[in-house]
PDB file of C-alpha atoms in Angstrom:
ATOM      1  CA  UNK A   1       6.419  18.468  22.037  1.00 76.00           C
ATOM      2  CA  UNK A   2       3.340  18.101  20.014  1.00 81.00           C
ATOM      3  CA  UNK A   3       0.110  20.403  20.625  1.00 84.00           C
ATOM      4  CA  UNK A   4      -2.986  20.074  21.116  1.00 90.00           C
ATOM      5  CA  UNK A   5      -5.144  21.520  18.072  1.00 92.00           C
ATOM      6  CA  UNK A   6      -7.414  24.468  19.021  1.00 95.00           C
ATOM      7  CA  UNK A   7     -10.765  24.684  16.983  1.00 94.00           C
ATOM      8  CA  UNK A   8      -9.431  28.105  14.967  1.00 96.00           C
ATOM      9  CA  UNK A   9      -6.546  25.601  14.565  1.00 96.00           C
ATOM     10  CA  UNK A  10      -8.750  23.160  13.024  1.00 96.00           C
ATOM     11  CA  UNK A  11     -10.668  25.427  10.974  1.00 96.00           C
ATOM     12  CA  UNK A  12      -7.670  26.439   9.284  1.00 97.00           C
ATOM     13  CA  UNK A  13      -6.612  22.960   8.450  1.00 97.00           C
ATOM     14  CA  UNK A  14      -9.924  22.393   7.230  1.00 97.00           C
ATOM     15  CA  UNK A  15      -9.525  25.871   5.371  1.00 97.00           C
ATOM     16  CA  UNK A  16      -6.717  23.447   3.030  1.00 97.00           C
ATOM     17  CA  UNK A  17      -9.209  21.729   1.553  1.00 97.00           C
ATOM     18  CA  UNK A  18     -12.226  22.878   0.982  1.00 91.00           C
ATOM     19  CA  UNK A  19     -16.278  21.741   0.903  1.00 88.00           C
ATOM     20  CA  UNK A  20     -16.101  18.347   1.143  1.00 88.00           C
ATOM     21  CA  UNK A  21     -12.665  17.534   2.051  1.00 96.00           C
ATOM     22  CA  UNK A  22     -12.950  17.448   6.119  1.00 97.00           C
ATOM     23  CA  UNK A  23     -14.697  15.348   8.568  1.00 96.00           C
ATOM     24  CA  UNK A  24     -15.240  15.918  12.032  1.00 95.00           C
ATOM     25  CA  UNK A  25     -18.402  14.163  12.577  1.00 95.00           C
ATOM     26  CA  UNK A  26     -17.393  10.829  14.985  1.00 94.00           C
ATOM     27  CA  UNK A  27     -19.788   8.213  12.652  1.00 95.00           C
ATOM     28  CA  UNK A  28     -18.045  10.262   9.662  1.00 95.00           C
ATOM     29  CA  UNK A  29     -14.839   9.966  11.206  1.00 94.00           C
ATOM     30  CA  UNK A  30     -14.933   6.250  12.439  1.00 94.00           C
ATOM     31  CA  UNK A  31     -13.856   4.179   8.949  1.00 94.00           C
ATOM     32  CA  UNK A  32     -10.833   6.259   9.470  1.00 94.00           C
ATOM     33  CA  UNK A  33      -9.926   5.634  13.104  1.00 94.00           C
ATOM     34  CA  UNK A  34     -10.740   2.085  13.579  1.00 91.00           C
ATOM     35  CA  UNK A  35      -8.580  -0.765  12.246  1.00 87.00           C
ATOM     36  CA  UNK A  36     -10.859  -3.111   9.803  1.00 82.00           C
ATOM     37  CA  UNK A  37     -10.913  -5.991  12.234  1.00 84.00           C
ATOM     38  CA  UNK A  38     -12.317  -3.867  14.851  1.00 83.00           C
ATOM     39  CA  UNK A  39      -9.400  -4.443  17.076  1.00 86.00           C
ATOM     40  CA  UNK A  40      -8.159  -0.737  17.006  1.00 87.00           C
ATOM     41  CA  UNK A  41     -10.064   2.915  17.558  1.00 90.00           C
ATOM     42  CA  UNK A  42      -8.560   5.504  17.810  1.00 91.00           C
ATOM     43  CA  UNK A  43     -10.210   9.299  18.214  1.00 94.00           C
ATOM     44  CA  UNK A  44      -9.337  12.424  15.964  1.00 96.00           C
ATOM     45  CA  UNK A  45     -11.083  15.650  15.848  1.00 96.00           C
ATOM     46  CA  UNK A  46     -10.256  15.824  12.288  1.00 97.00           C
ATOM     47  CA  UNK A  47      -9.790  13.515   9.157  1.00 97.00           C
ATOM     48  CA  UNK A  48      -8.514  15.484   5.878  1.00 98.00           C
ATOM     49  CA  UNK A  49      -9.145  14.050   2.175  1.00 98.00           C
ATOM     50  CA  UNK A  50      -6.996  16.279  -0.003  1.00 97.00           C
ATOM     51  CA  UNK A  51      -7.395  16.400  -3.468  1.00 97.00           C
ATOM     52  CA  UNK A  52      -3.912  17.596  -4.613  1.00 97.00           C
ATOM     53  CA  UNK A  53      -0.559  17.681  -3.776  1.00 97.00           C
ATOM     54  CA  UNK A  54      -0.525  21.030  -3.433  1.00 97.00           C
ATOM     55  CA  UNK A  55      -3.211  20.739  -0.948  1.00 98.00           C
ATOM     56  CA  UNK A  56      -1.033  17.947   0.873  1.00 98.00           C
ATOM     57  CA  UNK A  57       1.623  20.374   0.799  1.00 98.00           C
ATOM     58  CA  UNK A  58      -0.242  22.931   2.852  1.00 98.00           C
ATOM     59  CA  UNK A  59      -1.200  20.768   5.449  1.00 98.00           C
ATOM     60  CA  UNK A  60       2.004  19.761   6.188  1.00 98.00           C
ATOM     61  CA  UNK A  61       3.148  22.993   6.027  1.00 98.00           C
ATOM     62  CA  UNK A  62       0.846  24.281   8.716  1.00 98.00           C
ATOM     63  CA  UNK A  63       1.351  21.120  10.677  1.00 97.00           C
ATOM     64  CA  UNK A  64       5.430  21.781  10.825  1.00 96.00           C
ATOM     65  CA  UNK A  65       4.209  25.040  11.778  1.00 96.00           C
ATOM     66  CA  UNK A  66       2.003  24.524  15.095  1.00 96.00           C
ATOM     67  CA  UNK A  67       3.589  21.266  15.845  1.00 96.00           C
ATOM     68  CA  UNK A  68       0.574  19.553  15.180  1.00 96.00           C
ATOM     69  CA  UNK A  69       0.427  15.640  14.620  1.00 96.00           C
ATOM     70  CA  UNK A  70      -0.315  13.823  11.192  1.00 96.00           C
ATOM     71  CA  UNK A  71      -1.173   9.952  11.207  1.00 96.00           C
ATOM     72  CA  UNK A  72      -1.274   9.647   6.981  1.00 96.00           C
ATOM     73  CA  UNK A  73      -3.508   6.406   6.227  1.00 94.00           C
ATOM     74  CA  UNK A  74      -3.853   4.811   2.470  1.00 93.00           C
ATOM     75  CA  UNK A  75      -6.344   2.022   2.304  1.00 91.00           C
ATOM     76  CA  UNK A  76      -6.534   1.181   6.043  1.00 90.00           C
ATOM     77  CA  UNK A  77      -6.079  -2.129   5.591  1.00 88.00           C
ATOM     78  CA  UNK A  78      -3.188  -2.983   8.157  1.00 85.00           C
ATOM     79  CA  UNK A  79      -2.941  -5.116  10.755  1.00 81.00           C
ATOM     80  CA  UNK A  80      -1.226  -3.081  13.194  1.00 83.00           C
ATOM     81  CA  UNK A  81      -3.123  -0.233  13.770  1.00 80.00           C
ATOM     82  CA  UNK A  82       0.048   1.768  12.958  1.00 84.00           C
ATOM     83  CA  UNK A  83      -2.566   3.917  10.264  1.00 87.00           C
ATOM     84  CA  UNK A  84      -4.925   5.106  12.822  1.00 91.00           C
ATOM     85  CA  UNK A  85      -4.745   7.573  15.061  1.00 91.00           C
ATOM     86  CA  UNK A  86      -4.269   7.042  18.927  1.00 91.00           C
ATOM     87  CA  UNK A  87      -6.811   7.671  21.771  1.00 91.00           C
ATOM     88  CA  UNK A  88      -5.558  10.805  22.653  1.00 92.00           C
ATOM     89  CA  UNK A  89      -7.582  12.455  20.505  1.00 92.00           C
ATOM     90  CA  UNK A  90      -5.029  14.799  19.468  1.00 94.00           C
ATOM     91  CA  UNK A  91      -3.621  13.370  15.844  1.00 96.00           C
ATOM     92  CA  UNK A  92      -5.474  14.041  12.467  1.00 97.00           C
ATOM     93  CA  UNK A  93      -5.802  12.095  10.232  1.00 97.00           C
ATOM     94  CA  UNK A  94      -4.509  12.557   6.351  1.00 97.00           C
ATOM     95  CA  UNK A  95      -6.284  10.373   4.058  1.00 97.00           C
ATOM     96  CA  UNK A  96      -5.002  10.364   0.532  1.00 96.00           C
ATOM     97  CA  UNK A  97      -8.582   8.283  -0.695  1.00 96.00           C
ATOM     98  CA  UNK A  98      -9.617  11.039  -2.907  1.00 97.00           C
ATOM     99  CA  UNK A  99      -6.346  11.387  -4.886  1.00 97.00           C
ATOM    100  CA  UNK A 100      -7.254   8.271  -6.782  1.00 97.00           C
ATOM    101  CA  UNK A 101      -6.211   9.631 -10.584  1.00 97.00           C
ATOM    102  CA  UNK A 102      -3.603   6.932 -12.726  1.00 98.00           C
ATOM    103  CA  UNK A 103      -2.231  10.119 -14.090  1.00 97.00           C
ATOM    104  CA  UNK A 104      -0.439   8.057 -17.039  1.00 97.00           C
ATOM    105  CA  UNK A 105       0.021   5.036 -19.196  1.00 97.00           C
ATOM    106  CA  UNK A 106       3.149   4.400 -21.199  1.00 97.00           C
ATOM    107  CA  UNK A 107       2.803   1.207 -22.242  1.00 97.00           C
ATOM    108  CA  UNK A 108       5.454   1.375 -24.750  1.00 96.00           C
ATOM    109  CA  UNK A 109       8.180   2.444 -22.111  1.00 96.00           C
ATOM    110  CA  UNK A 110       6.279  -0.205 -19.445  1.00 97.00           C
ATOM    111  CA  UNK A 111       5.527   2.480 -17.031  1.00 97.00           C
ATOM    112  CA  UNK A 112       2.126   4.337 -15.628  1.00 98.00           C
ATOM    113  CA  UNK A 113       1.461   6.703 -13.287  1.00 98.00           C
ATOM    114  CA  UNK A 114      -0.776   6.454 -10.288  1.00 98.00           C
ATOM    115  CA  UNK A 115      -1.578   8.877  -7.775  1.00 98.00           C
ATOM    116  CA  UNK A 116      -1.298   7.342  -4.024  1.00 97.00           C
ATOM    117  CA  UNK A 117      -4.748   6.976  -3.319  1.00 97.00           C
ATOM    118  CA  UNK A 118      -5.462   4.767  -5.939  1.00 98.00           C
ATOM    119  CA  UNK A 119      -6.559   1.453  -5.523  1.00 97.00           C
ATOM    120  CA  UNK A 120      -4.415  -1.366  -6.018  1.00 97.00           C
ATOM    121  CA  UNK A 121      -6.946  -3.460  -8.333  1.00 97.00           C
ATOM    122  CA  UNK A 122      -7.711  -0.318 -10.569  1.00 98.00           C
ATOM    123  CA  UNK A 123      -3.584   0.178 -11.263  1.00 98.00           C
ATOM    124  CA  UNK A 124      -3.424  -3.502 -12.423  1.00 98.00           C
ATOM    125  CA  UNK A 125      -6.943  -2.728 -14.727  1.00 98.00           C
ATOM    126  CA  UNK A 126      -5.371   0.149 -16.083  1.00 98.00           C
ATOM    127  CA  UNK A 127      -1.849  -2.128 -17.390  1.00 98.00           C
ATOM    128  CA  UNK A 128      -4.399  -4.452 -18.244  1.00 97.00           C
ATOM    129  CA  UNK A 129      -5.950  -2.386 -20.388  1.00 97.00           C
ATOM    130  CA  UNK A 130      -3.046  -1.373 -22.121  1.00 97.00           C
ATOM    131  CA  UNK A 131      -1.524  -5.007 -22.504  1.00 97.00           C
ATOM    132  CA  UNK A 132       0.465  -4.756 -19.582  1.00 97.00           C
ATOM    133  CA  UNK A 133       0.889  -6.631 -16.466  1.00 97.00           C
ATOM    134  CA  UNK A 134       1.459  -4.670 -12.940  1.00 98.00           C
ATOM    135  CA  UNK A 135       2.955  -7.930 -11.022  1.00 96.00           C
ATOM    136  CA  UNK A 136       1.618  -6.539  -7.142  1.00 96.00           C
ATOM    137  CA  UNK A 137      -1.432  -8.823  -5.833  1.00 95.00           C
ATOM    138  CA  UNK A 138      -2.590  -8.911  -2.802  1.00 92.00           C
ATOM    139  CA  UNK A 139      -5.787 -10.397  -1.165  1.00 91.00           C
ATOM    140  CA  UNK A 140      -6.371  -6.600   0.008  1.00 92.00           C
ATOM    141  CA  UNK A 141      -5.490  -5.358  -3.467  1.00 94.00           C
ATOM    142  CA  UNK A 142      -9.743  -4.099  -3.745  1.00 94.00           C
ATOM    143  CA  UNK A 143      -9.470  -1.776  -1.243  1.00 93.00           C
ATOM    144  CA  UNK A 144      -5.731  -1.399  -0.179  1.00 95.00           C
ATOM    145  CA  UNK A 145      -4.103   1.562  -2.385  1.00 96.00           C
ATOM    146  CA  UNK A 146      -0.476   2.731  -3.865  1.00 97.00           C
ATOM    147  CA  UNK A 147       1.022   4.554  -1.329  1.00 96.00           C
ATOM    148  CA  UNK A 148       0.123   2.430   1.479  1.00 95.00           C
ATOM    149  CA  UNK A 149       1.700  -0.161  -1.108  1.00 96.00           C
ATOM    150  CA  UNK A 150       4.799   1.395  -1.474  1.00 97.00           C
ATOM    151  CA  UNK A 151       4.883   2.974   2.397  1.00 96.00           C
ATOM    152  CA  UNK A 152       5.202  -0.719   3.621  1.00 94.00           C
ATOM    153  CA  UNK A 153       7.465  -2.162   0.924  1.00 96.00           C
ATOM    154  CA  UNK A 154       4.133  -4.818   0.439  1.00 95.00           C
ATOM    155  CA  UNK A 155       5.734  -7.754  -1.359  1.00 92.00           C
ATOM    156  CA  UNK A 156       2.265  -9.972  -2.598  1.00 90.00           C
ATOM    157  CA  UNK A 157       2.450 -13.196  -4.058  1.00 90.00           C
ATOM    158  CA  UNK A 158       4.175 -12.387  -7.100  1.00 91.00           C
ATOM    159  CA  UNK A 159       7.327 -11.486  -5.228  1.00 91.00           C
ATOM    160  CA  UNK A 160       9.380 -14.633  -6.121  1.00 89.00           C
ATOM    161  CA  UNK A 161       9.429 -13.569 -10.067  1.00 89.00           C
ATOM    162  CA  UNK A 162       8.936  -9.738  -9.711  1.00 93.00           C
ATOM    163  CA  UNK A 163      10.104  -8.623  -6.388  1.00 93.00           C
ATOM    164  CA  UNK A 164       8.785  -6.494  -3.371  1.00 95.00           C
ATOM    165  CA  UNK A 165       7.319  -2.953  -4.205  1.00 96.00           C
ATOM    166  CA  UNK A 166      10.865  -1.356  -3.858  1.00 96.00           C
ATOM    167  CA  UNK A 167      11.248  -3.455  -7.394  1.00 96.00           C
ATOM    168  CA  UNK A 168       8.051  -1.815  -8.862  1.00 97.00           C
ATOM    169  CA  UNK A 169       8.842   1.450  -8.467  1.00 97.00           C
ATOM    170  CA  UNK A 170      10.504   3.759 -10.723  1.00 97.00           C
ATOM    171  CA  UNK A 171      10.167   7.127  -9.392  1.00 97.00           C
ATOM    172  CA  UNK A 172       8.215   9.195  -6.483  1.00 98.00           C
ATOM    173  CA  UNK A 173       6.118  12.204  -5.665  1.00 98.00           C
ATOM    174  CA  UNK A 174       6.751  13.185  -2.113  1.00 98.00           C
ATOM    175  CA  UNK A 175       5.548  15.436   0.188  1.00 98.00           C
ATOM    176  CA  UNK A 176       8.001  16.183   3.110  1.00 98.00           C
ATOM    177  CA  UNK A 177       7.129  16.981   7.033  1.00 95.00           C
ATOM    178  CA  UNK A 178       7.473  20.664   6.280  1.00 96.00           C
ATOM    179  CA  UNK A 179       5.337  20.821   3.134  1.00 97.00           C
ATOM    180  CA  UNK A 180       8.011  21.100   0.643  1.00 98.00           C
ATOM    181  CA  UNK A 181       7.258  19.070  -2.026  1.00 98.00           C
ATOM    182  CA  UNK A 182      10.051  16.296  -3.990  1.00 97.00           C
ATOM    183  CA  UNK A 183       9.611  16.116  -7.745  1.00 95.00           C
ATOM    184  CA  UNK A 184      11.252  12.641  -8.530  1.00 94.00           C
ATOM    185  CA  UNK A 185       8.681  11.052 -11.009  1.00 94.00           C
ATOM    186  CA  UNK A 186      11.292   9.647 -13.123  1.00 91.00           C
ATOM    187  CA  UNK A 187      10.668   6.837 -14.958  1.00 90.00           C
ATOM    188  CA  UNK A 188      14.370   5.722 -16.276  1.00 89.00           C
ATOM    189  CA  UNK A 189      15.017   2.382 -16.142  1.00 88.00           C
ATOM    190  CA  UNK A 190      18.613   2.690 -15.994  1.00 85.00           C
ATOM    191  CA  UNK A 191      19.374   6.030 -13.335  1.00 83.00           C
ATOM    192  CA  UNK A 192      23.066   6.216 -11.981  1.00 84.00           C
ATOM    193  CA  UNK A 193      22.733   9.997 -11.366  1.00 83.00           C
ATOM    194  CA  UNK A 194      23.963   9.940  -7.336  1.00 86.00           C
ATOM    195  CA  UNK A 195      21.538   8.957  -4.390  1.00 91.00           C
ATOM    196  CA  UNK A 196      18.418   7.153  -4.951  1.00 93.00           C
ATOM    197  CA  UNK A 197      16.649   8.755  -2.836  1.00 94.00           C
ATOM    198  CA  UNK A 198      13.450   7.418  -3.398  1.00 95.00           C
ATOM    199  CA  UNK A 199      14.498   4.534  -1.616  1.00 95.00           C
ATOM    200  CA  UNK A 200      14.293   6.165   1.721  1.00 95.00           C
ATOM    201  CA  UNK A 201      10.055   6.580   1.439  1.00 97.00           C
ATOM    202  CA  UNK A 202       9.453   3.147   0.021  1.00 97.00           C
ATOM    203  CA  UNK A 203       9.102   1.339   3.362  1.00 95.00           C
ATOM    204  CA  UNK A 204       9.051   4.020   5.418  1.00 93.00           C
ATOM    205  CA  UNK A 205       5.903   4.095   6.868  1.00 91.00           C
ATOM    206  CA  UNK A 206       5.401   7.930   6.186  1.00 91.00           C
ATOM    207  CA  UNK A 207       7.781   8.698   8.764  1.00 92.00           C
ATOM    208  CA  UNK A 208      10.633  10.905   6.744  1.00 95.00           C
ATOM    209  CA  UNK A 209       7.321  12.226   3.721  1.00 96.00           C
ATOM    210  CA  UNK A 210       3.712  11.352   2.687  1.00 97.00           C
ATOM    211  CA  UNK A 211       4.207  10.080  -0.967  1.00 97.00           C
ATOM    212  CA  UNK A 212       1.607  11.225  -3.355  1.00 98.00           C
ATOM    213  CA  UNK A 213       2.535   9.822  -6.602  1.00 98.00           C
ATOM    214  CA  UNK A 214       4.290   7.409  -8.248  1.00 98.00           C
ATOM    215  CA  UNK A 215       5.600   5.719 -11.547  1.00 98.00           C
ATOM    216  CA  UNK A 216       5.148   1.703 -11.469  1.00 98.00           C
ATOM    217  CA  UNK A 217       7.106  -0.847 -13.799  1.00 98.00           C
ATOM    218  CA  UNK A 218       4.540  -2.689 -16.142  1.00 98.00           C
ATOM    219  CA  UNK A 219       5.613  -6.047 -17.411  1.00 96.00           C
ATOM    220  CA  UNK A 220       4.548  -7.852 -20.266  1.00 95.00           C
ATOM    221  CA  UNK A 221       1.453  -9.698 -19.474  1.00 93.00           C
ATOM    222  CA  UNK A 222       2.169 -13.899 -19.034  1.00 89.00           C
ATOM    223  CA  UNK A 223       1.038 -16.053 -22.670  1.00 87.00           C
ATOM    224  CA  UNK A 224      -0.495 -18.447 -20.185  1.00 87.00           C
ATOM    225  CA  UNK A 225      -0.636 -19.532 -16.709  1.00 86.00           C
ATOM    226  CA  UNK A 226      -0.422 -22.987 -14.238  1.00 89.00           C
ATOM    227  CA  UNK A 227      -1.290 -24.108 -11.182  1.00 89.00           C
ATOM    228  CA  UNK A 228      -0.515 -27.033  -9.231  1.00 88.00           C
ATOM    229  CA  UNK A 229      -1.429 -28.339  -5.843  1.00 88.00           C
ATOM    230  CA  UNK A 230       1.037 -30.723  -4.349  1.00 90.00           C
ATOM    231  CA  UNK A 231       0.730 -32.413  -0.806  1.00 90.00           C
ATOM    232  CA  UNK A 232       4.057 -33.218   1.238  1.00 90.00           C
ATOM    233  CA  UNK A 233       5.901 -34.639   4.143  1.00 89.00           C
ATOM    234  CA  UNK A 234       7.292 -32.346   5.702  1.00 90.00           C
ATOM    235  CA  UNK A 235       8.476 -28.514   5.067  1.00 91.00           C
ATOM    236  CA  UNK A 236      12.463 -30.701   4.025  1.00 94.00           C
ATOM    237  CA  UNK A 237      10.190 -32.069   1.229  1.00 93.00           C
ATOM    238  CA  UNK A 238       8.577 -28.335   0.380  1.00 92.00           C
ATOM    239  CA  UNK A 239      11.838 -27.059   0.057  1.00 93.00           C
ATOM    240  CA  UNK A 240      13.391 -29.703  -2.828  1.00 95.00           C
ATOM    241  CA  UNK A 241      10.080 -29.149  -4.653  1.00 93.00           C
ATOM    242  CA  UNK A 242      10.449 -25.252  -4.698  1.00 91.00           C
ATOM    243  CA  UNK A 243      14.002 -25.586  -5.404  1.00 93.00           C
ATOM    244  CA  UNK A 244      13.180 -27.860  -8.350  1.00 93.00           C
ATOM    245  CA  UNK A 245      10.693 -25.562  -9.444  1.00 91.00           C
ATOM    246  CA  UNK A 246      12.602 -22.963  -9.827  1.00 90.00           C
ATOM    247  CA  UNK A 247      14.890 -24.782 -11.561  1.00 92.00           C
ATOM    248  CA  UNK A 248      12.925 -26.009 -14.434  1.00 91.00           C
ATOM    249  CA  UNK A 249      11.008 -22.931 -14.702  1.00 88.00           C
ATOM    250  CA  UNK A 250      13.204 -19.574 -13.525  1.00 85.00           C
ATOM    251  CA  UNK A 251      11.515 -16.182 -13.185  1.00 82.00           C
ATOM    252  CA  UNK A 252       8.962 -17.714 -14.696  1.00 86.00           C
ATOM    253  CA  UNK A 253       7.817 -19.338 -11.207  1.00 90.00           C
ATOM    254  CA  UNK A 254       5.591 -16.293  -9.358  1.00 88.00           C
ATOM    255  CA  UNK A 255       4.182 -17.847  -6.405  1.00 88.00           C
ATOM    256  CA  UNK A 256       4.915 -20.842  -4.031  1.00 90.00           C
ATOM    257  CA  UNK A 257       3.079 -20.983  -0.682  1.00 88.00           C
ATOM    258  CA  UNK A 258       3.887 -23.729   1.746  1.00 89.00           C
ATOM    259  CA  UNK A 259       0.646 -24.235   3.733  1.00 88.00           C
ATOM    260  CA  UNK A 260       0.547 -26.632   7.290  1.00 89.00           C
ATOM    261  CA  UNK A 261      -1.992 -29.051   7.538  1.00 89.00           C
ATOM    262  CA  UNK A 262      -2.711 -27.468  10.549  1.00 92.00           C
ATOM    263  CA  UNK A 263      -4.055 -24.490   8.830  1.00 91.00           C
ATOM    264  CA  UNK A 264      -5.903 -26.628   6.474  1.00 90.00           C
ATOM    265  CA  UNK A 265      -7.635 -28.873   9.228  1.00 91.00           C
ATOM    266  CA  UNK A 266      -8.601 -24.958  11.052  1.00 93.00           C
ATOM    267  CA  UNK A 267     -10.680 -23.913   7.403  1.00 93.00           C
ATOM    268  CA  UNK A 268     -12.436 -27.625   7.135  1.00 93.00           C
ATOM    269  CA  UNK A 269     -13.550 -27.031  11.011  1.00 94.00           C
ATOM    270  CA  UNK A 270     -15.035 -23.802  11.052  1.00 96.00           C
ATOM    271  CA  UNK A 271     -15.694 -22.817   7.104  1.00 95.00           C
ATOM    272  CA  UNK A 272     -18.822 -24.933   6.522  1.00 94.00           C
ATOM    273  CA  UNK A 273     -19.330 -26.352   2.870  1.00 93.00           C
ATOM    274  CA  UNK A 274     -15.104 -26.344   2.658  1.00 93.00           C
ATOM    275  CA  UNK A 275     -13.591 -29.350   0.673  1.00 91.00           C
ATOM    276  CA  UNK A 276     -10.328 -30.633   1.751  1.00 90.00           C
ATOM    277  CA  UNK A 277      -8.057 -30.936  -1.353  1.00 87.00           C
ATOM    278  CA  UNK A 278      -6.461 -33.940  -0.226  1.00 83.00           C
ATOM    279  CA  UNK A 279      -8.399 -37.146  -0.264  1.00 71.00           C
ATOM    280  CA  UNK A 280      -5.436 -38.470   1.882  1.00 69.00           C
ATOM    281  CA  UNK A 281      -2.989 -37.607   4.774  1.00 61.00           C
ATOM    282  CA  UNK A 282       0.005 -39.737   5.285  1.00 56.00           C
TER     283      UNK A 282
END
């Protein structure tokens, strides 16, 4: 059974972290217990920011230790309300928003290095930068961050060519419920050495470890790019045009959304100054 955190309780998590690094003011606290749609608050007495993994470490330690409860959040941009804490008032909350560093950039080997807190959009700057192409995107991507990424196995709209984030990742940096820390930042391509166990934290939710770090696959970056727009039948007809698609064009085909006129018809109603991109509907 999980306890109830005492205030000398709290002031030794807080202890972990240092100046800076723990909230317990409610309007401080509230970006971290309520869901961004406003549908979800929770209450904490505590939110903790860690810097390090070390300092992540610790706090699970100590948490292992008095049986206290964790809720880890990345970006806080999910739809569940799974990353905030509950009303009971008796989770904290680890935020990993100030471990933000890309700790590495091999962009002959196609890899870099991110720390868990960082944001989505800065990892694909940073293989930008070096004239390489991280495939994730997401319409969070400006706010949502790596480990929340990799937590929930996100798959984006690159996932046809380049896979879901278990294909992006080549090696982790986890912290387990007791503190102990797992050093697999690898970054082989080609790894037949036993268990892969980082498979067991990418879509886990931060149930079995809070992952801190992690080494991405870069890709080269695409010599040009195309869009089309097509309007159809009926989701039979969708289908034979994806198919086709793929087809003529292979990996090389990233995205293909099918989206119901229904959907279309709800934007044009309440999105003033929309344009409907079909003059015509059969």
């Amino acid at each position: 059974m999980l306890n109830h955190p005492t205030p000398d309780l709290l002031a030794r998590f807080a202890a972990l972290v240092g100046p800076g690094g723990a909230l317990t003011d409610p309007e401080a606290t509230h970006p971290y217990r309520m869901e961004w749609r406003d549908k979800y608050l929770g209450e904490t007495p505590l939110v903790l920011r860690p810097q390090t993994v070390g300092q992540v470490s610790a706090i699970l330690a100590l948490a292992n230790e008095t049986r206290t409860a964790i809720v880890p959040q990345s970006g806080n941009t999910g739809l569940v309300g799974g990353q905030v804490p509950d009303s009971s008032g008796t989770e904290i909350v680890l935020s990993l928003d100030r471990m933000t560093r890309i700790r590495a950039v091999d962009a002959e080997g196609y890899s870099l290095t991110a720390e868990a807190g960082a944001i989505l959009a800065d990892v694909q700057s940073a293989a930008e930068a070096a004239g390489r192409l991280f495939p994730l995107s997401l319409g969070s991507e400006g706010s949502c961050r790596i480990g929340g990424n990799i937590s929930t196995n996100a798959g984006g709209t690159a996932v046809l060519a380049y896979g879901n984030m278990r294909d992006l990742v080549l090696g982790l940096e986890v912290v387990l419920a007791d503190g102990r820390i797992w050093e697999g930042l690898g970054a082989l391509r080609k790894d037949n050495t036993g268990y892969d166990l980082k498979q067991l934290f990418i879509g886990g939710e931060g149930t079995l470890g809070i992952v801190t770090a992690a080494v991405l696959k870069l890709y080269p970056r695409p010599k040009g790019q195309a869009v089309a727009f097509a309007a159809l039948s009926d989701p039979a007809a969708a289908l034979a045009l994806f198919n086709l698609a793929r087809d003529r064009a292979g990996h090389d085909l990233t995205g293909f959304e099918l989206m119901p006129r229904i959907g279309v018809d709800f934007v044009l109603r309440h999105i003033p100054g929309s344009r409907d991109p079909v003059s015509t509907v059969a």
